[in-house]
């Protein structure tokens, strides 16, 4: 998708309405139009990167610093008891412009923890296999 058609790029360029809560040189944060809870914010890099895997290293720190700021502001401003932070990458990602969901949470708000069912591993062998595959990939990526 080109940045011309990207809905979040349009909000960044002020061509579409966004209920903006924060902006700095590298990022913009605005209310999600279909919130999990009222106050659910999206934080996006101003430059168009599709996923966390595309985000340049030097933006990771500044972007997550802003995620922390917005989390604190949501807790303070909305008296939220906690915050959920999440990023869909490719699967379940409906807008292909990296966005961090920052969602106010309160006890009994009916969002069930991680949203999806979670299961234990079949056995220790499976755990070790998965652990080794990820560790080997990390070793390759760090070469
Ligand atoms: P995801 O499913 O993780 O890609 O989340 C995309 C989110 O973006 C979804 O919660 C709804 C929100 N969204 C989609 N279109 C717009 C829009 O035009 N404006 C705003 N503010 N949010 C949008």
Coordinates of C-alpha atoms and ligand atoms in Angstrom, one line a residue:
X1 CA 0.0 0.0 0.0
X2 CA 1.3 3.5 -0.8
X3 CA 1.4 6.2 1.8
X4 CA -1.1 8.1 -0.4
X5 CA -3.9 5.5 0.4
X6 CA -2.9 4.7 4.0
X7 CA -5.6 5.8 6.4
X8 CA -3.0 6.4 9.2
X9 CA -0.8 8.4 6.8
X10 CA -3.9 10.5 6.0
X11 CA -4.5 11.2 9.7
X12 CA -0.8 12.1 10.1
X13 CA -1.1 14.5 7.1
X14 CA -4.4 15.8 8.6
X15 CA -6.3 14.7 5.4
X16 CA -8.6 12.5 7.6
X17 CA -10.0 13.3 11.0
X18 CA -8.2 11.8 13.9
X19 CA -8.8 12.6 17.6
X20 CA -5.1 13.3 18.2
X21 CA -3.8 13.1 21.8
X22 CA -0.1 13.4 21.2
X23 CA 2.4 14.3 18.5
X24 CA 6.1 14.7 18.3
X25 CA 8.7 14.6 15.5
X26 CA 8.5 10.8 15.0
X27 CA 5.1 9.7 16.1
X28 CA 1.4 10.5 16.4
X29 CA -1.2 9.1 18.8
X30 CA -4.9 9.3 18.4
X31 CA -8.1 7.5 19.6
X32 CA -8.9 4.2 17.9
X33 CA -12.2 4.6 16.1
X34 CA -13.5 1.3 17.4
X35 CA -12.1 1.1 20.9
X36 CA -11.8 -2.0 23.1
X37 CA -12.4 0.4 25.9
X38 CA -13.0 4.2 25.8
X39 CA -9.6 5.9 25.6
X40 CA -8.0 3.1 23.5
X41 CA -5.2 4.9 21.7
X42 CA -3.1 4.0 18.7
X43 CA 0.5 5.2 18.5
X44 CA 2.0 5.3 15.1
X45 CA 5.4 6.2 13.6
X46 CA 5.0 9.2 11.3
X47 CA 6.9 7.4 8.6
X48 CA 5.1 4.5 7.0
X49 CA 6.4 1.1 8.2
X50 CA 4.2 -1.8 8.0
X51 CA 5.2 -3.9 11.0
X52 CA 7.6 -3.9 14.0
X53 CA 10.0 -5.9 11.9
X54 CA 10.3 -2.9 9.5
X55 CA 10.8 -0.3 12.1
X56 CA 14.4 1.1 12.1
X57 CA 16.3 0.4 15.3
X58 CA 16.7 4.1 16.1
X59 CA 13.0 4.6 16.3
X60 CA 12.3 1.7 18.7
X61 CA 13.4 3.6 21.8
X62 CA 11.6 6.9 21.1
X63 CA 8.4 5.1 20.0
X64 CA 8.2 3.0 23.1
X65 CA 9.1 6.0 25.3
X66 CA 6.0 7.6 23.9
X67 CA 4.0 4.4 24.5
X68 CA 5.0 4.7 28.1
X69 CA 4.0 8.4 28.2
X70 CA 0.6 7.7 26.7
X71 CA 0.1 4.7 29.0
X72 CA 0.7 6.9 32.0
X73 CA -1.6 9.6 30.6
X74 CA -4.4 7.1 30.1
X75 CA -4.0 5.8 33.6
X76 CA -3.9 9.3 35.1
X77 CA -6.5 11.0 32.8
X78 CA -9.1 8.2 32.8
X79 CA -8.4 6.7 36.2
X80 CA -7.6 3.4 34.5
X81 CA -6.4 0.6 36.8
X82 CA -4.0 -0.7 34.1
X83 CA -3.0 -0.8 30.5
X84 CA -2.8 -3.4 27.7
X85 CA -0.3 -2.8 25.0
X86 CA -0.4 -4.8 21.8
X87 CA 0.7 -4.8 18.2
X88 CA -0.8 -7.0 15.4
X89 CA 1.8 -7.8 12.8
X90 CA 0.4 -9.1 9.5
X91 CA -2.0 -11.5 11.0
X92 CA -5.1 -9.7 12.3
X93 CA -3.5 -6.4 11.2
X94 CA -6.2 -4.5 9.4
X95 CA -4.2 -1.3 8.8
X96 CA -0.7 -2.0 7.3
X97 CA 0.9 0.9 9.1
X98 CA 2.6 -0.1 12.3
X99 CA 0.4 0.9 15.3
X100 CA 0.7 0.2 19.0
X101 CA -2.6 -0.4 20.7
X102 CA -2.6 1.3 24.1
X103 CA -5.8 0.2 25.9
X104 CA -7.1 1.3 29.3
X105 CA -8.0 -1.7 31.5
X106 CA -10.1 -2.0 34.6
X107 CA -11.0 -5.0 36.7
X108 CA -14.1 -6.7 35.3
X109 CA -14.0 -4.7 32.0
X110 CA -14.8 -7.9 30.2
X111 CA -11.6 -8.0 28.2
X112 CA -10.4 -11.4 29.0
X113 CA -6.7 -11.0 29.6
X114 CA -5.0 -11.9 26.4
X115 CA -8.3 -12.2 24.5
X116 CA -7.5 -15.6 23.1
X117 CA -7.5 -19.1 24.7
X118 CA -4.0 -20.1 26.0
X119 CA -2.8 -23.7 26.3
X120 CA 0.1 -25.3 28.0
X121 CA 2.9 -27.0 25.9
X122 CA 2.3 -30.7 25.2
X123 CA 5.5 -31.8 27.0
X124 CA 9.0 -30.5 27.9
X125 CA 10.5 -31.8 24.7
X126 CA 8.2 -29.5 22.7
X127 CA 9.2 -26.6 24.9
X128 CA 12.9 -27.2 24.4
X129 CA 12.4 -27.6 20.6
X130 CA 10.6 -24.2 20.3
X131 CA 13.1 -22.6 22.6
X132 CA 16.0 -23.8 20.5
X133 CA 14.4 -22.8 17.2
X134 CA 13.9 -19.2 18.4
X135 CA 17.4 -19.0 20.0
X136 CA 19.0 -20.3 16.8
X137 CA 17.1 -17.7 14.8
X138 CA 18.3 -15.0 17.2
X139 CA 21.9 -16.2 16.8
X140 CA 21.5 -16.0 13.0
X141 CA 19.9 -12.5 13.2
X142 CA 22.7 -11.2 15.4
X143 CA 25.5 -12.3 13.1
Ligands
LIG1 P1 -5.5 -3.7 13.9 O1 -6.7 -4.6 13.8 O2 -4.5 -4.2 15.0 O3 -4.9 -3.5 12.6 O4 -6.1 -2.4 14.4 C1 -6.5 -1.3 13.6 C2 -7.3 -0.4 14.4 O5 -7.4 0.8 13.7 C3 -8.7 -0.9 14.7 O6 -8.8 -1.0 16.1 C4 -9.6 0.2 14.3 C5 -8.7 1.4 14.0 N1 -9.0 2.2 12.8 C6 -9.3 1.7 11.6 N2 -9.5 2.8 10.8 C7 -9.4 3.9 11.5 C8 -9.6 5.3 11.2 O7 -9.9 5.7 10.1 N3 -9.4 6.1 12.3 C9 -9.1 5.7 13.5 N4 -8.9 6.6 14.5 N5 -8.9 4.4 13.8 C10 -9.1 3.5 12.8

